[in-house]
XYZ file of C-alpha atoms in Angstrom:
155
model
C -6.216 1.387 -18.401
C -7.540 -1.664 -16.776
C -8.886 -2.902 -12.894
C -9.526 -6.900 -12.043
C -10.841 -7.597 -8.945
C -8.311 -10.235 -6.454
C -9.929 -12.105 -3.569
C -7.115 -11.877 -0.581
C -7.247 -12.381 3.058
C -8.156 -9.376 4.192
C -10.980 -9.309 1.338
C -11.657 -8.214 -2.558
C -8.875 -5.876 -3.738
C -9.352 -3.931 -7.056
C -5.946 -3.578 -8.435
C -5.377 -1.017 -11.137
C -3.213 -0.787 -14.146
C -2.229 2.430 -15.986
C -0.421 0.251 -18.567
C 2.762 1.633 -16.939
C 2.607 0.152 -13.782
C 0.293 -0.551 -11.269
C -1.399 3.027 -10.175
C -4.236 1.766 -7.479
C -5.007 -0.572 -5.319
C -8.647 -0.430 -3.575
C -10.224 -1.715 -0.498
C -13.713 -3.529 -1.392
C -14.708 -0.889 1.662
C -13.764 2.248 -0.553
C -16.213 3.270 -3.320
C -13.840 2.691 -6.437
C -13.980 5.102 -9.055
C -13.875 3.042 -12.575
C -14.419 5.726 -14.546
C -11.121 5.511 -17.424
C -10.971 1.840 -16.809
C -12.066 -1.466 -17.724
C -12.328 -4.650 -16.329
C -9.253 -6.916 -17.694
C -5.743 -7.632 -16.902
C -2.492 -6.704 -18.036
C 1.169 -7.864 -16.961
C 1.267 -5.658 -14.299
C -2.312 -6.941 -13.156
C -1.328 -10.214 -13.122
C 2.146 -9.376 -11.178
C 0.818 -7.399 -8.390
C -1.967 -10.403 -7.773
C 0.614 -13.195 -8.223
C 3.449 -11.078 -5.988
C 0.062 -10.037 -3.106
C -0.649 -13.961 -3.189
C 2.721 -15.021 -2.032
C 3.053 -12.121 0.616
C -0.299 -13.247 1.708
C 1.391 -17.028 2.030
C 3.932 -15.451 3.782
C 6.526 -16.280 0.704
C 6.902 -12.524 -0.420
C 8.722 -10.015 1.579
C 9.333 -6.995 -0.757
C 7.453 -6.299 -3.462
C 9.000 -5.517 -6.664
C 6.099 -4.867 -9.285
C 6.178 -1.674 -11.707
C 4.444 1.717 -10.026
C 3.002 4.269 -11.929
C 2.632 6.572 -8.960
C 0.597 9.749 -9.437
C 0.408 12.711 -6.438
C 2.482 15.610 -5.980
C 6.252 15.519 -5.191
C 5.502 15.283 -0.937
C 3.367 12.637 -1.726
C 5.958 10.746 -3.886
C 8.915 11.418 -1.075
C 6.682 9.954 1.479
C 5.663 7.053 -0.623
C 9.425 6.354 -1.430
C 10.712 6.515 1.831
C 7.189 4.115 2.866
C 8.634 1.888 0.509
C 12.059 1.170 2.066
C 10.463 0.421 5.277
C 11.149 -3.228 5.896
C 8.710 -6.344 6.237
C 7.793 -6.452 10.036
C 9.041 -3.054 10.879
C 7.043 0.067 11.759
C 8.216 3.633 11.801
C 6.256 6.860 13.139
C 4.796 9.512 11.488
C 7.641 11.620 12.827
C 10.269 9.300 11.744
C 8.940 9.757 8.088
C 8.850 13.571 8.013
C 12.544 13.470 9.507
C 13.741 11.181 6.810
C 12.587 13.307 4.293
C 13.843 16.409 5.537
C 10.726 17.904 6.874
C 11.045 17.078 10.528
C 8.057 19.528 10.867
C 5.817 17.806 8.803
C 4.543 14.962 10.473
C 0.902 15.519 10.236
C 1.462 16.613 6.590
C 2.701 12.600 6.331
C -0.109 11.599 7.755
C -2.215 13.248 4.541
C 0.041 11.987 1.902
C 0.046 8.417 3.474
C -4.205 8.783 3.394
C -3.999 9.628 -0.179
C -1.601 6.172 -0.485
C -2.798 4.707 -4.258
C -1.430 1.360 -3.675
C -1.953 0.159 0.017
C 0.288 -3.076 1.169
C 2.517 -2.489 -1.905
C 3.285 0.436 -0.496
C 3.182 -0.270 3.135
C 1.138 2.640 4.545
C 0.457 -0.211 7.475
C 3.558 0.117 8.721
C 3.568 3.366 10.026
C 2.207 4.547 13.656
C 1.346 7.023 15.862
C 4.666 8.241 17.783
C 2.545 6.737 21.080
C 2.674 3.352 18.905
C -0.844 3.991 18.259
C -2.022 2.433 14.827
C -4.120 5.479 13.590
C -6.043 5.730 10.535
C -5.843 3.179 7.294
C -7.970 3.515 4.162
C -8.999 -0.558 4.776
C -9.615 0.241 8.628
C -7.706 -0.677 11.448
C -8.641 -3.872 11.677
C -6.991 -4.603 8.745
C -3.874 -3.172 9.386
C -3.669 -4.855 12.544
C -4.004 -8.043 10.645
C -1.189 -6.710 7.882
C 1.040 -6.075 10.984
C 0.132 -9.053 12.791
C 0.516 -11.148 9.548
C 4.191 -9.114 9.302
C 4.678 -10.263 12.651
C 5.035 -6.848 14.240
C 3.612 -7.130 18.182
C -0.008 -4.581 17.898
Protein backbone atom coordinates (compact mmCIF):
# COMPACT_ATOMS: atom_id res chain seq x y z
CA UNK A 1 0.00 0.00 0.00
CA UNK A 2 1.66 3.08 -1.22
CA UNK A 3 0.84 7.28 -1.46
CA UNK A 4 3.23 9.78 -3.74
CA UNK A 5 2.51 13.14 -3.55
CA UNK A 6 1.49 14.99 -7.44
CA UNK A 7 1.79 18.76 -7.79
CA UNK A 8 -1.50 19.79 -10.03
CA UNK A 9 -3.24 22.96 -10.64
CA UNK A 10 -5.38 23.14 -8.09
CA UNK A 11 -2.35 22.12 -5.66
CA UNK A 12 -0.44 18.88 -4.03
CA UNK A 13 -2.62 15.77 -4.40
CA UNK A 14 -1.69 12.58 -2.41
CA UNK A 15 -2.79 9.78 -4.54
CA UNK A 16 -3.13 6.37 -2.98
CA UNK A 17 -2.59 2.87 -4.11
CA UNK A 18 -4.06 -0.28 -2.50
CA UNK A 19 -2.04 -2.35 -5.02
CA UNK A 20 -5.46 -3.02 -6.62
CA UNK A 21 -6.28 0.15 -7.82
CA UNK A 22 -6.16 3.49 -6.84
CA UNK A 23 -8.26 3.78 -3.32
CA UNK A 24 -7.63 7.73 -2.35
CA UNK A 25 -7.01 10.70 -3.56
CA UNK A 26 -6.32 13.72 -0.96
CA UNK A 27 -6.52 17.40 -0.97
CA UNK A 28 -3.11 18.97 0.49
CA UNK A 29 -6.10 20.87 2.67
CA UNK A 30 -7.28 17.46 4.29
CA UNK A 31 -5.10 15.97 7.07
CA UNK A 32 -4.08 12.60 5.25
CA UNK A 33 -4.02 9.64 7.24
CA UNK A 34 -0.68 7.55 6.15
CA UNK A 35 -0.98 5.19 8.55
CA UNK A 36 -0.79 1.45 6.27
CA UNK A 37 1.13 3.28 3.65
CA UNK A 38 4.33 4.31 2.35
CA UNK A 39 5.68 6.76 0.28
CA UNK A 40 6.41 5.12 -3.36
CA UNK A 41 4.67 4.43 -6.51
CA UNK A 42 3.13 1.68 -8.18
CA UNK A 43 1.43 1.31 -11.77
CA UNK A 44 -1.59 2.56 -10.65
CA UNK A 45 0.33 5.61 -8.98
CA UNK A 46 1.92 6.43 -11.89
CA UNK A 47 -1.47 6.09 -14.10
CA UNK A 48 -3.72 8.18 -12.09
CA UNK A 49 -0.78 11.09 -12.10
CA UNK A 50 0.00 10.62 -15.82
CA UNK A 51 -4.07 10.31 -16.73
CA UNK A 52 -4.75 13.78 -13.84
CA UNK A 53 -1.83 15.53 -15.92
CA UNK A 54 -3.50 15.33 -19.23
CA UNK A 55 -7.08 16.19 -17.82
CA UNK A 56 -5.34 19.03 -16.21
CA UNK A 57 -3.94 19.96 -20.01
CA UNK A 58 -7.23 19.61 -21.02
CA UNK A 59 -6.18 16.26 -23.17
CA UNK A 60 -8.12 13.76 -20.83
CA UNK A 61 -11.80 13.57 -20.71
CA UNK A 62 -12.67 10.26 -18.91
CA UNK A 63 -10.60 8.69 -16.77
CA UNK A 64 -9.99 5.11 -17.06
CA UNK A 65 -7.43 4.08 -14.21
CA UNK A 66 -8.10 0.88 -11.89
CA UNK A 67 -10.40 1.73 -8.53
CA UNK A 68 -10.21 -0.11 -5.57
CA UNK A 69 -13.24 1.56 -4.07
CA UNK A 70 -13.99 0.90 -0.40
CA UNK A 71 -17.55 2.26 1.40
CA UNK A 72 -20.71 0.58 1.75
CA UNK A 73 -22.98 -0.48 -1.18
CA UNK A 74 -24.95 3.37 -1.22
CA UNK A 75 -21.73 4.72 -1.33
CA UNK A 76 -20.54 2.53 -4.28
CA UNK A 77 -24.08 3.18 -6.31
CA UNK A 78 -23.53 6.81 -5.90
CA UNK A 79 -19.94 6.69 -6.86
CA UNK A 80 -20.88 4.59 -10.02
CA UNK A 81 -23.53 6.56 -11.20
CA UNK A 82 -20.86 9.92 -10.30
CA UNK A 83 -18.76 8.21 -12.61
CA UNK A 84 -20.91 8.17 -15.78
CA UNK A 85 -21.52 11.77 -15.43
CA UNK A 86 -19.88 13.34 -18.43
CA UNK A 87 -16.88 15.92 -18.74
CA UNK A 88 -18.58 19.43 -18.53
CA UNK A 89 -21.87 18.24 -17.28
CA UNK A 90 -23.40 18.67 -13.82
CA UNK A 91 -26.29 16.81 -12.31
CA UNK A 92 -28.18 17.55 -8.86
CA UNK A 93 -28.19 15.88 -5.84
CA UNK A 94 -31.73 14.85 -6.68
CA UNK A 95 -30.91 13.66 -10.05
CA UNK A 96 -28.40 11.16 -8.39
CA UNK A 97 -30.76 9.69 -5.77
CA UNK A 98 -33.40 9.23 -8.72
CA UNK A 99 -30.94 7.39 -10.85
CA UNK A 100 -30.26 5.09 -8.32
CA UNK A 101 -33.60 4.33 -7.31
CA UNK A 102 -33.80 6.26 -4.15
CA UNK A 103 -35.57 9.36 -5.32
CA UNK A 104 -35.86 10.07 -1.52
CA UNK A 105 -32.43 10.09 -0.79
CA UNK A 106 -30.96 13.10 -1.92
CA UNK A 107 -29.37 14.36 1.17
CA UNK A 108 -28.22 10.76 1.86
CA UNK A 109 -26.10 11.52 -1.70
CA UNK A 110 -24.91 14.33 -0.44
CA UNK A 111 -23.04 12.08 2.55
CA UNK A 112 -21.80 9.41 0.32
CA UNK A 113 -20.43 12.03 -2.23
CA UNK A 114 -18.52 13.77 1.17
CA UNK A 115 -17.06 10.48 1.95
CA UNK A 116 -15.86 10.46 -2.09
CA UNK A 117 -12.11 8.53 -1.79
CA UNK A 118 -10.99 9.65 -5.09
CA UNK A 119 -12.12 13.32 -5.89
CA UNK A 120 -11.83 14.45 -9.82
CA UNK A 121 -11.51 10.74 -10.75
CA UNK A 122 -14.59 10.40 -9.52
CA UNK A 123 -16.22 13.64 -10.29
CA UNK A 124 -17.90 14.59 -6.99
CA UNK A 125 -17.45 18.35 -8.69
CA UNK A 126 -19.93 17.81 -10.89
CA UNK A 127 -22.78 17.61 -8.87
CA UNK A 128 -24.99 20.70 -7.46
CA UNK A 129 -27.45 21.92 -5.41
CA UNK A 130 -31.00 21.48 -7.25
CA UNK A 131 -30.91 25.67 -7.02
CA UNK A 132 -27.53 25.16 -9.15
CA UNK A 133 -25.82 26.00 -6.06
CA UNK A 134 -22.23 24.38 -5.87
CA UNK A 135 -22.42 23.18 -2.16
CA UNK A 136 -19.83 21.51 -0.25
CA UNK A 137 -16.40 19.79 -1.76
CA UNK A 138 -13.72 18.12 0.36
CA UNK A 139 -10.96 20.63 -1.65
CA UNK A 140 -13.43 23.71 -1.07
CA UNK A 141 -15.44 25.45 -3.38
CA UNK A 142 -13.06 27.28 -4.85
CA UNK A 143 -11.69 24.45 -6.25
CA UNK A 144 -14.53 22.99 -7.66
CA UNK A 145 -15.40 26.08 -9.26
CA UNK A 146 -12.08 25.92 -10.94
CA UNK A 147 -12.71 21.91 -11.84
CA UNK A 148 -16.04 23.14 -13.39
CA UNK A 149 -14.74 26.14 -14.89
CA UNK A 150 -11.68 24.16 -16.23
CA UNK A 151 -14.66 21.51 -17.57
CA UNK A 152 -16.13 24.41 -19.04
CA UNK A 153 -19.43 24.22 -17.20
CA UNK A 154 -20.85 28.15 -16.74
CA UNK A 155 -20.53 28.60 -12.34
Amino acid sequence: MLYKKFLSPIGMLTIFSSGKGICRIDFENEKSSLEGFKEGSDFYIEECIRQLDLYFQKKLKNFDVRLDLQGTEFQKAVWEEILKIPYGEVKTYGEIARLIGKPKAARAVGQALNKNPIPIVIPCHRVIGSNGSLTGFGGGIEIKKFLLRHEEVEV
